[in-house]
Short mmCIF file of C-alpha atoms and ligand atoms in Angstrom, two decimals:
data_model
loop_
_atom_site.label_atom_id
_atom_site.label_comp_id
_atom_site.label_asym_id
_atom_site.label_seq_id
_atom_site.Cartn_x
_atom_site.Cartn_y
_atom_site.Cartn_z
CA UNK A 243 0.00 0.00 0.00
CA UNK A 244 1.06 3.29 -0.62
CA UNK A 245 0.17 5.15 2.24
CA UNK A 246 1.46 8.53 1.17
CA UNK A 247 -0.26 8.52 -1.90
CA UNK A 248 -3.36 7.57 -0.10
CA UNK A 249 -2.99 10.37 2.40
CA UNK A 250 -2.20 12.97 0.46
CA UNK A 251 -5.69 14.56 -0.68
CA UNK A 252 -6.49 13.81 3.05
CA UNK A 253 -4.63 15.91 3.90
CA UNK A 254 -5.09 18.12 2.02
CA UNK A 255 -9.34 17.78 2.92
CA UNK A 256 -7.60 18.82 6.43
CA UNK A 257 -6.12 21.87 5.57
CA UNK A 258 -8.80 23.39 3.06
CA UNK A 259 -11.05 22.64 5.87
CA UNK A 260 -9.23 23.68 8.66
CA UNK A 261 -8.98 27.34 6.78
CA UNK A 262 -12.70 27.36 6.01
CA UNK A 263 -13.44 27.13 10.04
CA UNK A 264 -11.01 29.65 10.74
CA UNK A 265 -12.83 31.63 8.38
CA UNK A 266 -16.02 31.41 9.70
CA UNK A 267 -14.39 32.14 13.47
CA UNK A 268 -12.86 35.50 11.73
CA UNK A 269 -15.96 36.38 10.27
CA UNK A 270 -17.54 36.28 13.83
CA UNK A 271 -14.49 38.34 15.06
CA UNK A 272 -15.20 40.98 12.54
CA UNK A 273 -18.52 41.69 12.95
CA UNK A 274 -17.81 41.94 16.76
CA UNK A 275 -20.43 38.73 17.67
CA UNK A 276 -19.58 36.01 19.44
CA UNK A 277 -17.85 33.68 17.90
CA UNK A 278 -19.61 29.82 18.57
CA UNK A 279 -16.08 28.56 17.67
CA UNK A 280 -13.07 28.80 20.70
CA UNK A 281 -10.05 26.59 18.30
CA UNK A 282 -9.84 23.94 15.70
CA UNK A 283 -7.68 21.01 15.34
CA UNK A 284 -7.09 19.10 12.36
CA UNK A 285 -4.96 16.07 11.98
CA UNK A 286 -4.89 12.64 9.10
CA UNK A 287 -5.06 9.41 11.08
CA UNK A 288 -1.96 7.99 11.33
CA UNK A 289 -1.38 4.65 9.57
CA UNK A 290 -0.48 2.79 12.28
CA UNK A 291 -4.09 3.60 14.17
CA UNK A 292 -5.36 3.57 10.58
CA UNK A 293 -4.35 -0.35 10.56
CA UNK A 294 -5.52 -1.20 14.42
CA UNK A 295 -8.74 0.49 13.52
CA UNK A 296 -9.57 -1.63 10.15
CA UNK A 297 -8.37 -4.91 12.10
CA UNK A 298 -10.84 -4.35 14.77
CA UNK A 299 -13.61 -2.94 12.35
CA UNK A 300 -12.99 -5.85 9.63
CA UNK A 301 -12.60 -3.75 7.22
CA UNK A 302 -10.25 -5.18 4.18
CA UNK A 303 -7.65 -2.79 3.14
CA UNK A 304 -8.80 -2.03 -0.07
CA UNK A 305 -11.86 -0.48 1.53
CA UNK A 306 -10.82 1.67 3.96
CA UNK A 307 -11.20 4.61 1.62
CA UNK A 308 -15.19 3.95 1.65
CA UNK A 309 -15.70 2.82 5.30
CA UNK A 310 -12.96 4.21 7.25
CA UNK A 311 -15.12 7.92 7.90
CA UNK A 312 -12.09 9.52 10.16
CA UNK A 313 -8.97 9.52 7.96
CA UNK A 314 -9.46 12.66 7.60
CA UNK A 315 -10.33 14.55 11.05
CA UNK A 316 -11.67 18.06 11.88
CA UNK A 317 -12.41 19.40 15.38
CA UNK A 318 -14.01 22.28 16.30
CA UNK A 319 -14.47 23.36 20.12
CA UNK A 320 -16.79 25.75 21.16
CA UNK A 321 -17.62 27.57 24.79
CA UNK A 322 -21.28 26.52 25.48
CA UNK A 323 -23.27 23.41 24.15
CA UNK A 324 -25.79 25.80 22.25
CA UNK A 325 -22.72 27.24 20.44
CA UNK A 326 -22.40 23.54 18.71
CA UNK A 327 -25.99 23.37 17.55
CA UNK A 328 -25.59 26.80 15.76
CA UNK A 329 -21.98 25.63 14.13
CA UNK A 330 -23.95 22.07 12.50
CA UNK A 331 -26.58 24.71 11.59
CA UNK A 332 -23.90 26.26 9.53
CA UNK A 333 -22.52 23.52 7.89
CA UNK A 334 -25.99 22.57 7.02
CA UNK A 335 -26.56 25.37 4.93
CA UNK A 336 -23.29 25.05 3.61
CA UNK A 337 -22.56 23.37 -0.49
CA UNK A 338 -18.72 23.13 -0.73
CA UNK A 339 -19.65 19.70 0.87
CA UNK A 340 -22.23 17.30 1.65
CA UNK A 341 -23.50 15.77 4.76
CA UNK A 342 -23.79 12.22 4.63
CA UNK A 343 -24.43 11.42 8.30
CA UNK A 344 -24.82 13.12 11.79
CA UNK A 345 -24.15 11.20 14.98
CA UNK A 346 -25.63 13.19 18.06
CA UNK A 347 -23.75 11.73 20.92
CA UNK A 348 -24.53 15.12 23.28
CA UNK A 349 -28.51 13.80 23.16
CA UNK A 350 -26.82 10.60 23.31
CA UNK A 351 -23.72 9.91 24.86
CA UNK A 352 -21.83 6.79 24.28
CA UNK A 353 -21.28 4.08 27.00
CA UNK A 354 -17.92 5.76 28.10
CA UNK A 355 -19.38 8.91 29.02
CA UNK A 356 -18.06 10.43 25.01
CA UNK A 357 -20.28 13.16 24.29
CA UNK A 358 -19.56 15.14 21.32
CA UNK A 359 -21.42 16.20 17.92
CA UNK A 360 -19.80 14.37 14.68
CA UNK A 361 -20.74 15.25 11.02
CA UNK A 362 -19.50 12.95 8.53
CA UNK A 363 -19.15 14.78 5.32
CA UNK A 364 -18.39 13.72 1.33
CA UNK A 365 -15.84 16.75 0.79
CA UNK A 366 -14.73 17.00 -3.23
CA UNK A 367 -10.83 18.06 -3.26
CA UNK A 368 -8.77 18.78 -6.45
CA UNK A 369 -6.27 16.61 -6.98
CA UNK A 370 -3.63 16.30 -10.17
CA UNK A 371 -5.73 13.46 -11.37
CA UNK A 372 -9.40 15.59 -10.93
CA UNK A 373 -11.44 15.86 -8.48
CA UNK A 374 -12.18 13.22 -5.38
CA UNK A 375 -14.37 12.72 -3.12
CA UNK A 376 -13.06 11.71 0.01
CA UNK A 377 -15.05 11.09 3.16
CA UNK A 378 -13.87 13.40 6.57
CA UNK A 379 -15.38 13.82 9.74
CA UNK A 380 -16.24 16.70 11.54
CA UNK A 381 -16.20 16.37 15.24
CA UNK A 382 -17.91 19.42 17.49
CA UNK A 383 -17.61 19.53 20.89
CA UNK A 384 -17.42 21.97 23.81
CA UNK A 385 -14.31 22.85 25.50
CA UNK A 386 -15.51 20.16 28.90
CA UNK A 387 -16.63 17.96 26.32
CA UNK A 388 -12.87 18.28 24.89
CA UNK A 389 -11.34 17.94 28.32
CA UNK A 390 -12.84 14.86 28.80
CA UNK A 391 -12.39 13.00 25.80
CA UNK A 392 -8.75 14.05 25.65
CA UNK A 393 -7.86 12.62 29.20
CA UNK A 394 -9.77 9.33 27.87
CA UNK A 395 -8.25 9.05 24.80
CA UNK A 396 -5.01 8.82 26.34
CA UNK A 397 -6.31 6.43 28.95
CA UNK A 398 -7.63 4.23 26.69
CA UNK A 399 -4.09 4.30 24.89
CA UNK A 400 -1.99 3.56 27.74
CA UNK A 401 -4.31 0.81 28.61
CA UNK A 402 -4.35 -0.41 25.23
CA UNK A 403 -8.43 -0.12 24.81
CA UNK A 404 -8.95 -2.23 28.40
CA UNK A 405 -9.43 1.00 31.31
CA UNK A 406 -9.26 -0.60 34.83
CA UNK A 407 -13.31 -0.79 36.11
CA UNK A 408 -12.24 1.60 38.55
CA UNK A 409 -10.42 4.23 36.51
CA UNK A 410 -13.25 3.54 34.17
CA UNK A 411 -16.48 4.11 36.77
CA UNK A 412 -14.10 7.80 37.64
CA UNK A 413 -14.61 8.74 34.10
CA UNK A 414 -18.19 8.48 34.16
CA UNK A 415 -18.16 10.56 37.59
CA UNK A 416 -15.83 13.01 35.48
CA UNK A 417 -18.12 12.75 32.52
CA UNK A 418 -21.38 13.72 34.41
CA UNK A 419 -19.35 16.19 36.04
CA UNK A 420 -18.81 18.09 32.10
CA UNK A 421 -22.16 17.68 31.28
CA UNK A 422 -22.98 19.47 34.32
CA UNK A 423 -20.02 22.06 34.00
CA UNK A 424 -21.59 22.67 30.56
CA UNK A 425 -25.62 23.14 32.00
CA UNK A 426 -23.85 25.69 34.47
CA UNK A 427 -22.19 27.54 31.96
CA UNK A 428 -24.86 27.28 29.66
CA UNK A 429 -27.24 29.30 32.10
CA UNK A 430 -24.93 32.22 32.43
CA UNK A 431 -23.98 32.00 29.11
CA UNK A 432 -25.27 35.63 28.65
CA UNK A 433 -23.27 36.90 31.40
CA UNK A 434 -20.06 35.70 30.26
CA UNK A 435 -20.37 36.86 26.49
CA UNK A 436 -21.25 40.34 27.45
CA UNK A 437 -18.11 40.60 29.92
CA UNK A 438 -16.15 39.24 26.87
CA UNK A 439 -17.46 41.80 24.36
CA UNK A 440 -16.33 44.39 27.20
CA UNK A 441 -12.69 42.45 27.45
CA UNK A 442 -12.71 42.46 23.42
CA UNK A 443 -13.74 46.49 22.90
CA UNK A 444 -10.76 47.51 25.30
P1 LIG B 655 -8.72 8.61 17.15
O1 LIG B 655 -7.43 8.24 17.80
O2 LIG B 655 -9.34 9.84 17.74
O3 LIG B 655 -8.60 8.67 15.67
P2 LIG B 655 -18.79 3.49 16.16
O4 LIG B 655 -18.66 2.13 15.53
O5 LIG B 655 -19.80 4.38 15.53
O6 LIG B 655 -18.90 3.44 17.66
P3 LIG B 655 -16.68 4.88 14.75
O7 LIG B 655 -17.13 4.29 13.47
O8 LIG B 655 -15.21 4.89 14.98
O9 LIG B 655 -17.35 4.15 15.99
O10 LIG B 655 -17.25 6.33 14.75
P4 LIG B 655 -17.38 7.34 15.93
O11 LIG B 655 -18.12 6.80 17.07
O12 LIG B 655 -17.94 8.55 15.28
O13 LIG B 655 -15.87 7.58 16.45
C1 LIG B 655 -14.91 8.18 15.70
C2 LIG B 655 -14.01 9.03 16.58
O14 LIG B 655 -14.77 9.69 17.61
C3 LIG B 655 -12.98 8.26 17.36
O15 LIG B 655 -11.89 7.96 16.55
C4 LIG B 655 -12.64 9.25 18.46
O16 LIG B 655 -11.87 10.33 17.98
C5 LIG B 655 -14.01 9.78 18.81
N1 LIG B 655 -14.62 8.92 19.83
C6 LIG B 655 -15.66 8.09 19.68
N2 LIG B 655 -15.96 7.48 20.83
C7 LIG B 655 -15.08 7.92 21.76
C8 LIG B 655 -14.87 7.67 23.17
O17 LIG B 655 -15.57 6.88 23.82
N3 LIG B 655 -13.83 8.34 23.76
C9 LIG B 655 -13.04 9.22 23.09
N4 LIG B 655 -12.05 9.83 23.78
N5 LIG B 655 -13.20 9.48 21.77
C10 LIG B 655 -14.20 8.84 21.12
P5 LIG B 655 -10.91 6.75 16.92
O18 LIG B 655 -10.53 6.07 15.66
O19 LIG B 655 -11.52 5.89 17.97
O20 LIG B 655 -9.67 7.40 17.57
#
């Protein structure tokens, strides 16, 4: 397989879409609102996770390009929970791409305590050869949301995928604990952007 081949136009799906965030976030900035997006993060799955994820998905090499939806990954993390709802509005409306699935796991959080908002887009990109259509996946979340998934993530890699029932049973604690930093934050959400526009003006 020739993996750089492969993961070039990913990569380049990355950056095109990493500048069309910032974008938006700029455009926020310059019309002085609040801006639902705090950073974005944008990386291509590296081959060796590329490789433990097919084995444990069954998915033949040859078909990772149609089944494998996170080769290409976007993040975008936000301040408040509503501030999520109002980005997937966005790319809704949006036609550089198109949206071929939503997974809502803030209504629905996954077993582990994961809560985050994913959009899996069909994004075309120019290559030398015309134009592809490779498959990306958007991943919205707020900055608790972030927090939490980042301290599991690495969990989960030290412990190769197997977190100790105790360690494990702490990271629901910690994940209810999010969810209800977020609800706080949520309710003085109006507080905290007008002191910001104050902060911004001076
Ligand atoms: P990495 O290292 O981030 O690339 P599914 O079969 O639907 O459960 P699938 O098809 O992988 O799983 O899709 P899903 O659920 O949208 O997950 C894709 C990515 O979401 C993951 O990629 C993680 O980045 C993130 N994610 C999903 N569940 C969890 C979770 O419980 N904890 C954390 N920390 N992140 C999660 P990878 O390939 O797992 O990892």
């Amino acid at each position: 397989m020739n993996w750089k081949a492969l993961l070039a136009p990913y990569s380049q799906v990355v950056e095109e879409l990493k500048v069309k965030l910032k974008g938006m976030r700029s455009q926020f900035e310059y019309e002085s609102r609040h801006s639902p997006i705090e950073f974005i993060t944008g990386r291509v799955k590296p081959v060796t996770s590329i490789l433990d994820k097919a084995e444990t998905k069954h998915i033949p090499l040859e078909r990772i390009e149609q089944e494998m939806q996170d080769i290409a990954g976007v993040r975008v993390v936000c301040q408040f929970v509503d501030d999520i709802y109002n980005i997937v509005d966005m790319l809704r409306s949006r036609n550089d791409f198109a949206i071929i699935e939503e997974k809502d796991y803030i209504s629905e959080k996954k077993d582990s305590g994961y809560r985050s908002f994913h959009i899996i887009i069909e994004y075309p990109v120019e290559t030398i050869h015309g134009e592809k259509k490779l498959i990306a996946e958007i991943q919205i979340r707020t900055l608790a949301m972030n927090f939490w998934a980042t301290n599991e993530h690495s969990l989960n890699y030290k412990y190769k995928g197997s977190i100790p029932s105790d360690i494990k049973n702490r990271l629901k604690r910690a994940s209810e604990a999010a969810f209800k930093l977020d609800e706080e934050m949520s309710k003085i959400k109006n507080e905290v952007q007008e002191a910001q526009r104050i902060f911004h003006r001076k």
